[in-house]
Amino acid sequence: MTGEPAQAPASGSTRASDFEYDLPPELIAQEPLANRTESRLLVVDRALAPSNSEEFSDRAFTDLPSLIPAGDLLVLNTTRVRHARLLGTRPSGAAAEVLLLHPGTVAGTWVAIGKPGSALRPGKQIQLAPGISVETVELLEEGYRLVRFHGATADNVISRFGRLPLPPYITRAAGSLDETRYQTVYAEREGSVAAPTAGLHFSKEILASIVERGVRVARLDLEVGPGTFKPVAE
Protein backbone atom coordinates (compact mmCIF):
# COMPACT_ATOMS: atom_id res chain seq x y z
CA MET A 1 0.00 0.00 0.00
CA THR A 2 1.19 3.54 -0.71
CA GLY A 3 2.41 5.57 2.22
CA GLU A 4 3.68 2.60 4.23
CA PRO A 5 7.41 2.47 5.11
CA ALA A 6 9.55 -0.10 3.34
CA GLN A 7 9.98 -3.30 5.31
CA ALA A 8 13.41 -4.56 6.29
CA PRO A 9 14.48 -7.89 4.76
CA ALA A 10 13.23 -10.88 6.71
CA SER A 11 15.69 -12.49 9.09
CA GLY A 12 17.80 -15.05 7.25
CA SER A 13 17.10 -13.61 3.80
CA THR A 14 19.81 -13.82 1.16
CA ARG A 15 21.24 -10.91 -0.82
CA ALA A 16 23.35 -10.94 -3.99
CA SER A 17 26.06 -9.13 -2.00
CA ASP A 18 26.34 -12.17 0.29
CA PHE A 19 28.15 -13.93 -2.55
CA GLU A 20 30.78 -11.23 -3.12
CA TYR A 21 34.36 -12.22 -2.35
CA ASP A 22 37.86 -11.34 -3.50
CA LEU A 23 39.15 -13.58 -6.28
CA PRO A 24 42.58 -12.43 -7.53
CA PRO A 25 42.63 -12.39 -11.35
CA GLU A 26 45.92 -14.29 -11.42
CA LEU A 27 44.16 -17.30 -9.87
CA ILE A 28 41.72 -17.60 -12.79
CA ALA A 29 43.29 -19.95 -15.35
CA GLN A 30 43.17 -18.53 -18.87
CA GLU A 31 44.43 -21.64 -20.66
CA PRO A 32 43.39 -25.30 -20.27
CA LEU A 33 45.81 -27.84 -18.83
CA ALA A 34 47.84 -29.91 -21.28
CA ASN A 35 45.75 -32.93 -20.22
CA ARG A 36 42.12 -32.38 -19.27
CA THR A 37 42.27 -35.15 -16.63
CA GLU A 38 45.03 -33.42 -14.63
CA SER A 39 42.57 -31.05 -12.97
CA ARG A 40 42.31 -30.99 -9.19
CA LEU A 41 39.35 -32.60 -7.45
CA LEU A 42 37.96 -31.55 -4.07
CA VAL A 43 36.29 -34.48 -2.32
CA VAL A 44 33.80 -33.98 0.49
CA ASP A 45 33.10 -36.99 2.70
CA ARG A 46 29.43 -36.51 3.59
CA ALA A 47 29.64 -39.19 6.27
CA LEU A 48 32.09 -37.02 8.21
CA ALA A 49 30.79 -33.53 7.45
CA PRO A 50 30.25 -31.27 9.27
CA SER A 51 31.50 -32.75 12.55
CA ASN A 52 35.07 -33.54 11.45
CA SER A 53 37.64 -31.20 9.91
CA GLU A 54 38.96 -34.08 7.80
CA GLU A 55 35.87 -34.27 5.58
CA PHE A 56 37.65 -32.34 2.78
CA SER A 57 40.48 -33.88 0.77
CA ASP A 58 42.48 -32.58 -2.18
CA ARG A 59 42.61 -35.18 -4.94
CA ALA A 60 43.19 -35.39 -8.69
CA PHE A 61 40.42 -35.95 -11.22
CA THR A 62 42.10 -39.22 -12.22
CA ASP A 63 41.02 -40.52 -8.79
CA LEU A 64 37.34 -40.21 -9.71
CA PRO A 65 36.80 -43.82 -10.88
CA SER A 66 37.90 -45.13 -7.48
CA LEU A 67 35.45 -42.81 -5.70
CA ILE A 68 32.26 -43.99 -7.44
CA PRO A 69 30.92 -47.29 -6.05
CA ALA A 70 29.84 -50.05 -8.43
CA GLY A 71 26.11 -49.86 -9.12
CA ASP A 72 25.96 -46.07 -8.81
CA LEU A 73 24.62 -44.01 -11.71
CA LEU A 74 26.75 -41.42 -13.53
CA VAL A 75 24.67 -39.00 -15.64
CA LEU A 76 26.41 -37.25 -18.56
CA ASN A 77 25.05 -34.11 -20.21
CA THR A 78 25.80 -34.68 -23.90
CA THR A 79 24.99 -31.16 -25.07
CA ARG A 80 27.48 -29.45 -27.41
CA VAL A 81 28.34 -25.74 -27.30
CA ARG A 82 27.01 -23.75 -30.26
CA HIS A 83 29.27 -21.26 -32.05
CA ALA A 84 26.84 -18.56 -30.96
CA ARG A 85 29.08 -15.51 -30.44
CA LEU A 86 28.91 -13.00 -33.29
CA LEU A 87 31.25 -9.99 -33.52
CA GLY A 88 30.28 -7.08 -35.72
CA THR A 89 30.23 -3.32 -36.06
CA ARG A 90 27.68 -0.57 -35.60
CA PRO A 91 27.03 2.04 -38.31
CA SER A 92 29.57 4.26 -36.52
CA GLY A 93 32.24 1.58 -36.94
CA ALA A 94 32.35 0.81 -33.21
CA ALA A 95 32.42 -2.84 -32.14
CA ALA A 96 29.32 -4.74 -31.02
CA GLU A 97 28.58 -8.31 -30.01
CA VAL A 98 25.58 -10.63 -30.21
CA LEU A 99 25.22 -13.94 -28.35
CA LEU A 100 22.54 -16.19 -29.81
CA LEU A 101 20.62 -18.22 -27.23
CA HIS A 102 17.95 -20.19 -29.11
CA PRO A 103 15.54 -19.83 -32.04
CA GLY A 104 12.58 -17.55 -31.42
CA THR A 105 8.92 -18.52 -31.74
CA VAL A 106 8.63 -16.38 -34.89
CA ALA A 107 10.14 -18.08 -37.93
CA GLY A 108 13.59 -16.72 -38.79
CA THR A 109 14.17 -15.03 -35.43
CA TRP A 110 16.50 -15.80 -32.52
CA VAL A 111 16.53 -14.82 -28.86
CA ALA A 112 19.84 -13.17 -28.02
CA ILE A 113 21.76 -10.96 -25.64
CA GLY A 114 24.58 -8.62 -26.56
CA LYS A 115 26.59 -5.52 -25.86
CA PRO A 116 26.50 -2.65 -25.80
CA GLY A 117 22.78 -2.54 -25.09
CA SER A 118 22.40 0.67 -27.09
CA ALA A 119 23.42 -1.24 -30.23
CA LEU A 120 20.59 -3.73 -29.76
CA ARG A 121 17.60 -1.43 -29.68
CA PRO A 122 14.67 -2.27 -31.99
CA GLY A 123 15.41 -1.35 -35.59
CA LYS A 124 19.17 -1.12 -35.14
CA GLN A 125 21.49 -3.39 -37.11
CA ILE A 126 24.96 -4.78 -36.49
CA GLN A 127 26.97 -5.60 -39.59
CA LEU A 128 28.75 -8.94 -39.60
CA ALA A 129 30.12 -8.78 -43.15
CA PRO A 130 29.36 -6.84 -46.34
CA GLY A 131 25.65 -7.38 -47.03
CA ILE A 132 25.09 -9.47 -43.88
CA SER A 133 23.71 -8.00 -40.68
CA VAL A 134 21.66 -8.83 -37.59
CA GLU A 135 18.73 -6.59 -36.63
CA THR A 136 17.03 -6.25 -33.26
CA VAL A 137 13.30 -6.78 -33.72
CA GLU A 138 11.99 -6.53 -30.17
CA LEU A 139 13.09 -6.00 -26.57
CA LEU A 140 12.18 -8.91 -24.29
CA GLU A 141 12.21 -9.36 -20.54
CA GLU A 142 15.45 -9.62 -18.53
CA GLY A 143 17.52 -7.87 -21.18
CA TYR A 144 16.91 -10.41 -23.93
CA ARG A 145 16.42 -9.37 -27.55
CA LEU A 146 14.57 -10.89 -30.48
CA VAL A 147 16.79 -10.60 -33.56
CA ARG A 148 16.71 -11.61 -37.22
CA PHE A 149 19.32 -11.82 -39.97
CA HIS A 150 19.60 -10.01 -43.29
CA GLY A 151 21.62 -11.33 -46.23
CA ALA A 152 22.03 -14.88 -44.89
CA THR A 153 20.22 -17.52 -42.86
CA ALA A 154 20.96 -18.03 -39.19
CA ASP A 155 22.59 -21.41 -39.89
CA ASN A 156 24.81 -19.83 -42.53
CA VAL A 157 25.80 -16.98 -40.22
CA ILE A 158 26.64 -19.34 -37.37
CA SER A 159 28.75 -21.61 -39.58
CA ARG A 160 30.63 -18.70 -41.19
CA PHE A 161 31.02 -16.16 -38.41
CA GLY A 162 30.09 -17.88 -35.15
CA ARG A 163 32.69 -18.24 -32.41
CA LEU A 164 32.70 -20.33 -29.26
CA PRO A 165 31.39 -18.12 -26.42
CA LEU A 166 34.03 -18.59 -23.73
CA PRO A 167 32.94 -17.50 -20.22
CA PRO A 168 33.45 -13.78 -19.42
CA TYR A 169 36.19 -14.57 -16.88
CA ILE A 170 38.30 -15.91 -19.76
CA THR A 171 39.69 -12.66 -21.11
CA ARG A 172 41.44 -14.04 -24.21
CA ALA A 173 39.83 -14.78 -27.57
CA ALA A 174 38.78 -18.34 -28.37
CA GLY A 175 41.46 -20.29 -30.24
CA SER A 176 41.75 -23.55 -32.17
CA LEU A 177 42.46 -25.54 -28.98
CA ASP A 178 39.11 -24.45 -27.53
CA GLU A 179 37.33 -26.22 -30.39
CA THR A 180 38.06 -29.48 -28.57
CA ARG A 181 38.79 -28.43 -25.00
CA TYR A 182 35.63 -26.35 -24.51
CA GLN A 183 33.56 -29.38 -25.49
CA THR A 184 33.18 -32.59 -23.51
CA VAL A 185 34.54 -35.78 -25.11
CA TYR A 186 30.98 -37.13 -25.14
CA ALA A 187 29.28 -34.03 -26.64
CA GLU A 188 26.66 -34.79 -29.30
CA ARG A 189 23.93 -32.34 -30.38
CA GLU A 190 24.83 -28.65 -30.61
CA GLY A 191 22.57 -26.30 -28.68
CA SER A 192 24.17 -24.88 -25.53
CA VAL A 193 25.42 -21.36 -24.88
CA ALA A 194 28.09 -22.65 -22.48
CA ALA A 195 29.72 -25.97 -21.72
CA PRO A 196 28.58 -28.28 -18.89
CA THR A 197 31.90 -27.47 -17.25
CA ALA A 198 32.03 -30.33 -14.73
CA GLY A 199 32.23 -32.70 -17.69
CA LEU A 200 35.23 -31.02 -19.33
CA HIS A 201 37.64 -33.02 -17.15
CA PHE A 202 36.51 -36.45 -18.38
CA SER A 203 38.54 -38.39 -20.94
CA LYS A 204 37.37 -41.45 -22.83
CA GLU A 205 39.81 -43.52 -20.79
CA ILE A 206 38.38 -42.36 -17.46
CA LEU A 207 34.85 -43.06 -18.68
CA ALA A 208 35.88 -46.55 -19.76
CA SER A 209 37.46 -47.15 -16.34
CA ILE A 210 34.28 -46.04 -14.59
CA VAL A 211 32.17 -48.44 -16.68
CA GLU A 212 34.61 -51.29 -16.01
CA ARG A 213 34.10 -50.78 -12.28
CA GLY A 214 30.39 -51.52 -12.69
CA VAL A 215 29.11 -47.96 -12.62
CA ARG A 216 25.99 -47.37 -14.73
CA VAL A 217 26.09 -44.47 -17.19
CA ALA A 218 23.08 -42.53 -18.49
CA ARG A 219 23.05 -39.70 -21.05
CA LEU A 220 20.77 -36.73 -21.41
CA ASP A 221 20.71 -33.60 -23.55
CA LEU A 222 20.28 -30.60 -21.25
CA GLU A 223 21.03 -27.27 -22.93
CA VAL A 224 23.07 -24.86 -20.80
CA GLY A 225 21.62 -21.35 -20.76
CA PRO A 226 23.21 -17.89 -20.56
CA GLY A 227 23.57 -17.72 -16.78
CA THR A 228 27.37 -17.69 -17.11
CA PHE A 229 27.14 -14.40 -19.00
CA LYS A 230 24.54 -12.66 -16.81
CA PRO A 231 25.31 -11.06 -13.42
CA VAL A 232 23.46 -12.19 -10.30
CA ALA A 233 20.70 -9.60 -9.97
CA GLU A 234 18.60 -10.90 -7.07
PDB file of C-alpha atoms in Angstrom:
ATOM      1  CA  MET A   1       0.000   0.000   0.000  1.00  0.00           C
ATOM      2  CA  THR A   2       1.186   3.538  -0.710  1.00  0.00           C
ATOM      3  CA  GLY A   3       2.411   5.569   2.224  1.00  0.00           C
ATOM      4  CA  GLU A   4       3.681   2.603   4.227  1.00  0.00           C
ATOM      5  CA  PRO A   5       7.406   2.469   5.111  1.00  0.00           C
ATOM      6  CA  ALA A   6       9.548  -0.098   3.342  1.00  0.00           C
ATOM      7  CA  GLN A   7       9.983  -3.295   5.308  1.00  0.00           C
ATOM      8  CA  ALA A   8      13.411  -4.558   6.291  1.00  0.00           C
ATOM      9  CA  PRO A   9      14.476  -7.891   4.763  1.00  0.00           C
ATOM     10  CA  ALA A  10      13.234 -10.883   6.709  1.00  0.00           C
ATOM     11  CA  SER A  11      15.693 -12.495   9.086  1.00  0.00           C
ATOM     12  CA  GLY A  12      17.796 -15.053   7.254  1.00  0.00           C
ATOM     13  CA  SER A  13      17.098 -13.606   3.795  1.00  0.00           C
ATOM     14  CA  THR A  14      19.809 -13.817   1.164  1.00  0.00           C
ATOM     15  CA  ARG A  15      21.239 -10.908  -0.819  1.00  0.00           C
ATOM     16  CA  ALA A  16      23.346 -10.940  -3.992  1.00  0.00           C
ATOM     17  CA  SER A  17      26.055  -9.131  -1.999  1.00  0.00           C
ATOM     18  CA  ASP A  18      26.339 -12.174   0.287  1.00  0.00           C
ATOM     19  CA  PHE A  19      28.154 -13.932  -2.549  1.00  0.00           C
ATOM     20  CA  GLU A  20      30.776 -11.234  -3.123  1.00  0.00           C
ATOM     21  CA  TYR A  21      34.364 -12.215  -2.350  1.00  0.00           C
ATOM     22  CA  ASP A  22      37.863 -11.341  -3.497  1.00  0.00           C
ATOM     23  CA  LEU A  23      39.155 -13.578  -6.284  1.00  0.00           C
ATOM     24  CA  PRO A  24      42.580 -12.426  -7.527  1.00  0.00           C
ATOM     25  CA  PRO A  25      42.629 -12.394 -11.352  1.00  0.00           C
ATOM     26  CA  GLU A  26      45.922 -14.288 -11.417  1.00  0.00           C
ATOM     27  CA  LEU A  27      44.160 -17.296  -9.871  1.00  0.00           C
ATOM     28  CA  ILE A  28      41.723 -17.599 -12.793  1.00  0.00           C
ATOM     29  CA  ALA A  29      43.289 -19.951 -15.347  1.00  0.00           C
ATOM     30  CA  GLN A  30      43.169 -18.526 -18.872  1.00  0.00           C
ATOM     31  CA  GLU A  31      44.435 -21.643 -20.658  1.00  0.00           C
ATOM     32  CA  PRO A  32      43.392 -25.301 -20.267  1.00  0.00           C
ATOM     33  CA  LEU A  33      45.813 -27.838 -18.832  1.00  0.00           C
ATOM     34  CA  ALA A  34      47.837 -29.910 -21.281  1.00  0.00           C
ATOM     35  CA  ASN A  35      45.754 -32.928 -20.217  1.00  0.00           C
ATOM     36  CA  ARG A  36      42.121 -32.375 -19.273  1.00  0.00           C
ATOM     37  CA  THR A  37      42.270 -35.146 -16.634  1.00  0.00           C
ATOM     38  CA  GLU A  38      45.030 -33.421 -14.626  1.00  0.00           C
ATOM     39  CA  SER A  39      42.572 -31.048 -12.969  1.00  0.00           C
ATOM     40  CA  ARG A  40      42.313 -30.986  -9.186  1.00  0.00           C
ATOM     41  CA  LEU A  41      39.348 -32.602  -7.450  1.00  0.00           C
ATOM     42  CA  LEU A  42      37.960 -31.550  -4.070  1.00  0.00           C
ATOM     43  CA  VAL A  43      36.295 -34.485  -2.324  1.00  0.00           C
ATOM     44  CA  VAL A  44      33.799 -33.982   0.495  1.00  0.00           C
ATOM     45  CA  ASP A  45      33.103 -36.988   2.703  1.00  0.00           C
ATOM     46  CA  ARG A  46      29.432 -36.507   3.591  1.00  0.00           C
ATOM     47  CA  ALA A  47      29.635 -39.192   6.271  1.00  0.00           C
ATOM     48  CA  LEU A  48      32.094 -37.015   8.214  1.00  0.00           C
ATOM     49  CA  ALA A  49      30.790 -33.527   7.448  1.00  0.00           C
ATOM     50  CA  PRO A  50      30.248 -31.272   9.271  1.00  0.00           C
ATOM     51  CA  SER A  51      31.504 -32.753  12.546  1.00  0.00           C
ATOM     52  CA  ASN A  52      35.069 -33.545  11.445  1.00  0.00           C
ATOM     53  CA  SER A  53      37.638 -31.195   9.912  1.00  0.00           C
ATOM     54  CA  GLU A  54      38.965 -34.077   7.797  1.00  0.00           C
ATOM     55  CA  GLU A  55      35.872 -34.269   5.579  1.00  0.00           C
ATOM     56  CA  PHE A  56      37.652 -32.339   2.779  1.00  0.00           C
ATOM     57  CA  SER A  57      40.478 -33.884   0.770  1.00  0.00           C
ATOM     58  CA  ASP A  58      42.479 -32.576  -2.184  1.00  0.00           C
ATOM     59  CA  ARG A  59      42.611 -35.176  -4.943  1.00  0.00           C
ATOM     60  CA  ALA A  60      43.188 -35.392  -8.687  1.00  0.00           C
ATOM     61  CA  PHE A  61      40.416 -35.946 -11.223  1.00  0.00           C
ATOM     62  CA  THR A  62      42.100 -39.218 -12.219  1.00  0.00           C
ATOM     63  CA  ASP A  63      41.020 -40.518  -8.789  1.00  0.00           C
ATOM     64  CA  LEU A  64      37.337 -40.214  -9.706  1.00  0.00           C
ATOM     65  CA  PRO A  65      36.803 -43.824 -10.882  1.00  0.00           C
ATOM     66  CA  SER A  66      37.902 -45.127  -7.481  1.00  0.00           C
ATOM     67  CA  LEU A  67      35.453 -42.807  -5.699  1.00  0.00           C
ATOM     68  CA  ILE A  68      32.262 -43.990  -7.440  1.00  0.00           C
ATOM     69  CA  PRO A  69      30.923 -47.287  -6.049  1.00  0.00           C
ATOM     70  CA  ALA A  70      29.838 -50.046  -8.429  1.00  0.00           C
ATOM     71  CA  GLY A  71      26.111 -49.857  -9.116  1.00  0.00           C
ATOM     72  CA  ASP A  72      25.961 -46.069  -8.811  1.00  0.00           C
ATOM     73  CA  LEU A  73      24.618 -44.012 -11.709  1.00  0.00           C
ATOM     74  CA  LEU A  74      26.749 -41.424 -13.533  1.00  0.00           C
ATOM     75  CA  VAL A  75      24.673 -39.002 -15.639  1.00  0.00           C
ATOM     76  CA  LEU A  76      26.414 -37.253 -18.556  1.00  0.00           C
ATOM     77  CA  ASN A  77      25.051 -34.113 -20.209  1.00  0.00           C
ATOM     78  CA  THR A  78      25.801 -34.683 -23.896  1.00  0.00           C
ATOM     79  CA  THR A  79      24.995 -31.157 -25.070  1.00  0.00           C
ATOM     80  CA  ARG A  80      27.480 -29.454 -27.412  1.00  0.00           C
ATOM     81  CA  VAL A  81      28.337 -25.739 -27.302  1.00  0.00           C
ATOM     82  CA  ARG A  82      27.006 -23.754 -30.260  1.00  0.00           C
ATOM     83  CA  HIS A  83      29.274 -21.263 -32.048  1.00  0.00           C
ATOM     84  CA  ALA A  84      26.845 -18.556 -30.962  1.00  0.00           C
ATOM     85  CA  ARG A  85      29.083 -15.509 -30.441  1.00  0.00           C
ATOM     86  CA  LEU A  86      28.912 -13.002 -33.289  1.00  0.00           C
ATOM     87  CA  LEU A  87      31.248  -9.991 -33.523  1.00  0.00           C
ATOM     88  CA  GLY A  88      30.280  -7.079 -35.724  1.00  0.00           C
ATOM     89  CA  THR A  89      30.234  -3.316 -36.059  1.00  0.00           C
ATOM     90  CA  ARG A  90      27.676  -0.567 -35.603  1.00  0.00           C
ATOM     91  CA  PRO A  91      27.033   2.041 -38.315  1.00  0.00           C
ATOM     92  CA  SER A  92      29.574   4.260 -36.520  1.00  0.00           C
ATOM     93  CA  GLY A  93      32.237   1.578 -36.943  1.00  0.00           C
ATOM     94  CA  ALA A  94      32.355   0.810 -33.213  1.00  0.00           C
ATOM     95  CA  ALA A  95      32.415  -2.838 -32.135  1.00  0.00           C
ATOM     96  CA  ALA A  96      29.315  -4.740 -31.022  1.00  0.00           C
ATOM     97  CA  GLU A  97      28.582  -8.315 -30.014  1.00  0.00           C
ATOM     98  CA  VAL A  98      25.585 -10.629 -30.208  1.00  0.00           C
ATOM     99  CA  LEU A  99      25.222 -13.936 -28.355  1.00  0.00           C
ATOM    100  CA  LEU A 100      22.540 -16.194 -29.813  1.00  0.00           C
ATOM    101  CA  LEU A 101      20.620 -18.220 -27.233  1.00  0.00           C
ATOM    102  CA  HIS A 102      17.951 -20.190 -29.106  1.00  0.00           C
ATOM    103  CA  PRO A 103      15.537 -19.830 -32.042  1.00  0.00           C
ATOM    104  CA  GLY A 104      12.577 -17.547 -31.421  1.00  0.00           C
ATOM    105  CA  THR A 105       8.925 -18.521 -31.745  1.00  0.00           C
ATOM    106  CA  VAL A 106       8.627 -16.378 -34.894  1.00  0.00           C
ATOM    107  CA  ALA A 107      10.145 -18.076 -37.930  1.00  0.00           C
ATOM    108  CA  GLY A 108      13.588 -16.717 -38.790  1.00  0.00           C
ATOM    109  CA  THR A 109      14.165 -15.030 -35.428  1.00  0.00           C
ATOM    110  CA  TRP A 110      16.497 -15.797 -32.524  1.00  0.00           C
ATOM    111  CA  VAL A 111      16.526 -14.819 -28.862  1.00  0.00           C
ATOM    112  CA  ALA A 112      19.839 -13.174 -28.020  1.00  0.00           C
ATOM    113  CA  ILE A 113      21.764 -10.958 -25.642  1.00  0.00           C
ATOM    114  CA  GLY A 114      24.581  -8.621 -26.557  1.00  0.00           C
ATOM    115  CA  LYS A 115      26.593  -5.518 -25.856  1.00  0.00           C
ATOM    116  CA  PRO A 116      26.502  -2.646 -25.798  1.00  0.00           C
ATOM    117  CA  GLY A 117      22.784  -2.539 -25.089  1.00  0.00           C
ATOM    118  CA  SER A 118      22.398   0.673 -27.087  1.00  0.00           C
ATOM    119  CA  ALA A 119      23.421  -1.243 -30.234  1.00  0.00           C
ATOM    120  CA  LEU A 120      20.587  -3.729 -29.762  1.00  0.00           C
ATOM    121  CA  ARG A 121      17.599  -1.433 -29.682  1.00  0.00           C
ATOM    122  CA  PRO A 122      14.666  -2.265 -31.991  1.00  0.00           C
ATOM    123  CA  GLY A 123      15.408  -1.350 -35.593  1.00  0.00           C
ATOM    124  CA  LYS A 124      19.174  -1.118 -35.139  1.00  0.00           C
ATOM    125  CA  GLN A 125      21.494  -3.388 -37.105  1.00  0.00           C
ATOM    126  CA  ILE A 126      24.956  -4.777 -36.489  1.00  0.00           C
ATOM    127  CA  GLN A 127      26.970  -5.597 -39.591  1.00  0.00           C
ATOM    128  CA  LEU A 128      28.748  -8.942 -39.604  1.00  0.00           C
ATOM    129  CA  ALA A 129      30.121  -8.785 -43.155  1.00  0.00           C
ATOM    130  CA  PRO A 130      29.357  -6.836 -46.341  1.00  0.00           C
ATOM    131  CA  GLY A 131      25.652  -7.383 -47.035  1.00  0.00           C
ATOM    132  CA  ILE A 132      25.087  -9.473 -43.883  1.00  0.00           C
ATOM    133  CA  SER A 133      23.706  -8.005 -40.678  1.00  0.00           C
ATOM    134  CA  VAL A 134      21.656  -8.830 -37.586  1.00  0.00           C
ATOM    135  CA  GLU A 135      18.733  -6.587 -36.631  1.00  0.00           C
ATOM    136  CA  THR A 136      17.029  -6.248 -33.260  1.00  0.00           C
ATOM    137  CA  VAL A 137      13.296  -6.777 -33.720  1.00  0.00           C
ATOM    138  CA  GLU A 138      11.990  -6.530 -30.168  1.00  0.00           C
ATOM    139  CA  LEU A 139      13.087  -6.002 -26.574  1.00  0.00           C
ATOM    140  CA  LEU A 140      12.176  -8.911 -24.294  1.00  0.00           C
ATOM    141  CA  GLU A 141      12.211  -9.362 -20.536  1.00  0.00           C
ATOM    142  CA  GLU A 142      15.455  -9.624 -18.531  1.00  0.00           C
ATOM    143  CA  GLY A 143      17.518  -7.865 -21.178  1.00  0.00           C
ATOM    144  CA  TYR A 144      16.913 -10.413 -23.935  1.00  0.00           C
ATOM    145  CA  ARG A 145      16.423  -9.369 -27.549  1.00  0.00           C
ATOM    146  CA  LEU A 146      14.568 -10.888 -30.481  1.00  0.00           C
ATOM    147  CA  VAL A 147      16.793 -10.603 -33.565  1.00  0.00           C
ATOM    148  CA  ARG A 148      16.714 -11.615 -37.225  1.00  0.00           C
ATOM    149  CA  PHE A 149      19.325 -11.820 -39.974  1.00  0.00           C
ATOM    150  CA  HIS A 150      19.596 -10.011 -43.288  1.00  0.00           C
ATOM    151  CA  GLY A 151      21.617 -11.325 -46.227  1.00  0.00           C
ATOM    152  CA  ALA A 152      22.030 -14.880 -44.894  1.00  0.00           C
ATOM    153  CA  THR A 153      20.218 -17.519 -42.861  1.00  0.00           C
ATOM    154  CA  ALA A 154      20.956 -18.034 -39.187  1.00  0.00           C
ATOM    155  CA  ASP A 155      22.595 -21.408 -39.892  1.00  0.00           C
ATOM    156  CA  ASN A 156      24.808 -19.829 -42.533  1.00  0.00           C
ATOM    157  CA  VAL A 157      25.797 -16.981 -40.217  1.00  0.00           C
ATOM    158  CA  ILE A 158      26.642 -19.342 -37.365  1.00  0.00           C
ATOM    159  CA  SER A 159      28.749 -21.607 -39.580  1.00  0.00           C
ATOM    160  CA  ARG A 160      30.626 -18.697 -41.194  1.00  0.00           C
ATOM    161  CA  PHE A 161      31.020 -16.159 -38.406  1.00  0.00           C
ATOM    162  CA  GLY A 162      30.086 -17.882 -35.150  1.00  0.00           C
ATOM    163  CA  ARG A 163      32.685 -18.244 -32.407  1.00  0.00           C
ATOM    164  CA  LEU A 164      32.700 -20.330 -29.262  1.00  0.00           C
ATOM    165  CA  PRO A 165      31.386 -18.124 -26.425  1.00  0.00           C
ATOM    166  CA  LEU A 166      34.031 -18.593 -23.732  1.00  0.00           C
ATOM    167  CA  PRO A 167      32.942 -17.498 -20.225  1.00  0.00           C
ATOM    168  CA  PRO A 168      33.455 -13.784 -19.421  1.00  0.00           C
ATOM    169  CA  TYR A 169      36.185 -14.572 -16.877  1.00  0.00           C
ATOM    170  CA  ILE A 170      38.299 -15.912 -19.758  1.00  0.00           C
ATOM    171  CA  THR A 171      39.695 -12.661 -21.109  1.00  0.00           C
ATOM    172  CA  ARG A 172      41.436 -14.040 -24.212  1.00  0.00           C
ATOM    173  CA  ALA A 173      39.827 -14.780 -27.571  1.00  0.00           C
ATOM    174  CA  ALA A 174      38.777 -18.344 -28.369  1.00  0.00           C
ATOM    175  CA  GLY A 175      41.456 -20.288 -30.244  1.00  0.00           C
ATOM    176  CA  SER A 176      41.754 -23.546 -32.166  1.00  0.00           C
ATOM    177  CA  LEU A 177      42.459 -25.538 -28.983  1.00  0.00           C
ATOM    178  CA  ASP A 178      39.112 -24.455 -27.530  1.00  0.00           C
ATOM    179  CA  GLU A 179      37.328 -26.224 -30.390  1.00  0.00           C
ATOM    180  CA  THR A 180      38.058 -29.484 -28.567  1.00  0.00           C
ATOM    181  CA  ARG A 181      38.790 -28.432 -24.998  1.00  0.00           C
ATOM    182  CA  TYR A 182      35.632 -26.353 -24.514  1.00  0.00           C
ATOM    183  CA  GLN A 183      33.556 -29.379 -25.493  1.00  0.00           C
ATOM    184  CA  THR A 184      33.184 -32.593 -23.514  1.00  0.00           C
ATOM    185  CA  VAL A 185      34.544 -35.778 -25.108  1.00  0.00           C
ATOM    186  CA  TYR A 186      30.977 -37.132 -25.141  1.00  0.00           C
ATOM    187  CA  ALA A 187      29.278 -34.034 -26.638  1.00  0.00           C
ATOM    188  CA  GLU A 188      26.662 -34.792 -29.295  1.00  0.00           C
ATOM    189  CA  ARG A 189      23.926 -32.337 -30.381  1.00  0.00           C
ATOM    190  CA  GLU A 190      24.829 -28.651 -30.609  1.00  0.00           C
ATOM    191  CA  GLY A 191      22.566 -26.299 -28.681  1.00  0.00           C
ATOM    192  CA  SER A 192      24.169 -24.880 -25.531  1.00  0.00           C
ATOM    193  CA  VAL A 193      25.419 -21.361 -24.878  1.00  0.00           C
ATOM    194  CA  ALA A 194      28.091 -22.652 -22.485  1.00  0.00           C
ATOM    195  CA  ALA A 195      29.723 -25.972 -21.724  1.00  0.00           C
ATOM    196  CA  PRO A 196      28.578 -28.282 -18.892  1.00  0.00           C
ATOM    197  CA  THR A 197      31.900 -27.470 -17.248  1.00  0.00           C
ATOM    198  CA  ALA A 198      32.033 -30.329 -14.733  1.00  0.00           C
ATOM    199  CA  GLY A 199      32.228 -32.701 -17.690  1.00  0.00           C
ATOM    200  CA  LEU A 200      35.225 -31.020 -19.326  1.00  0.00           C
ATOM    201  CA  HIS A 201      37.641 -33.021 -17.146  1.00  0.00           C
ATOM    202  CA  PHE A 202      36.513 -36.448 -18.384  1.00  0.00           C
ATOM    203  CA  SER A 203      38.542 -38.394 -20.935  1.00  0.00           C
ATOM    204  CA  LYS A 204      37.366 -41.450 -22.832  1.00  0.00           C
ATOM    205  CA  GLU A 205      39.812 -43.521 -20.790  1.00  0.00           C
ATOM    206  CA  ILE A 206      38.375 -42.359 -17.460  1.00  0.00           C
ATOM    207  CA  LEU A 207      34.848 -43.057 -18.681  1.00  0.00           C
ATOM    208  CA  ALA A 208      35.882 -46.548 -19.760  1.00  0.00           C
ATOM    209  CA  SER A 209      37.464 -47.148 -16.338  1.00  0.00           C
ATOM    210  CA  ILE A 210      34.277 -46.039 -14.592  1.00  0.00           C
ATOM    211  CA  VAL A 211      32.171 -48.436 -16.680  1.00  0.00           C
ATOM    212  CA  GLU A 212      34.610 -51.293 -16.011  1.00  0.00           C
ATOM    213  CA  ARG A 213      34.098 -50.777 -12.281  1.00  0.00           C
ATOM    214  CA  GLY A 214      30.390 -51.521 -12.693  1.00  0.00           C
ATOM    215  CA  VAL A 215      29.105 -47.956 -12.616  1.00  0.00           C
ATOM    216  CA  ARG A 216      25.994 -47.369 -14.728  1.00  0.00           C
ATOM    217  CA  VAL A 217      26.088 -44.469 -17.189  1.00  0.00           C
ATOM    218  CA  ALA A 218      23.076 -42.532 -18.493  1.00  0.00           C
ATOM    219  CA  ARG A 219      23.053 -39.705 -21.053  1.00  0.00           C
ATOM    220  CA  LEU A 220      20.765 -36.728 -21.405  1.00  0.00           C
ATOM    221  CA  ASP A 221      20.715 -33.597 -23.549  1.00  0.00           C
ATOM    222  CA  LEU A 222      20.278 -30.599 -21.251  1.00  0.00           C
ATOM    223  CA  GLU A 223      21.028 -27.273 -22.935  1.00  0.00           C
ATOM    224  CA  VAL A 224      23.070 -24.865 -20.804  1.00  0.00           C
ATOM    225  CA  GLY A 225      21.621 -21.349 -20.760  1.00  0.00           C
ATOM    226  CA  PRO A 226      23.210 -17.885 -20.560  1.00  0.00           C
ATOM    227  CA  GLY A 227      23.573 -17.719 -16.779  1.00  0.00           C
ATOM    228  CA  THR A 228      27.370 -17.694 -17.114  1.00  0.00           C
ATOM    229  CA  PHE A 229      27.136 -14.400 -19.002  1.00  0.00           C
ATOM    230  CA  LYS A 230      24.545 -12.659 -16.810  1.00  0.00           C
ATOM    231  CA  PRO A 231      25.306 -11.058 -13.423  1.00  0.00           C
ATOM    232  CA  VAL A 232      23.462 -12.192 -10.295  1.00  0.00           C
ATOM    233  CA  ALA A 233      20.698  -9.597  -9.968  1.00  0.00           C
ATOM    234  CA  GLU A 234      18.605 -10.901  -7.072  1.00  0.00           C
TER     235      GLU A 234
END
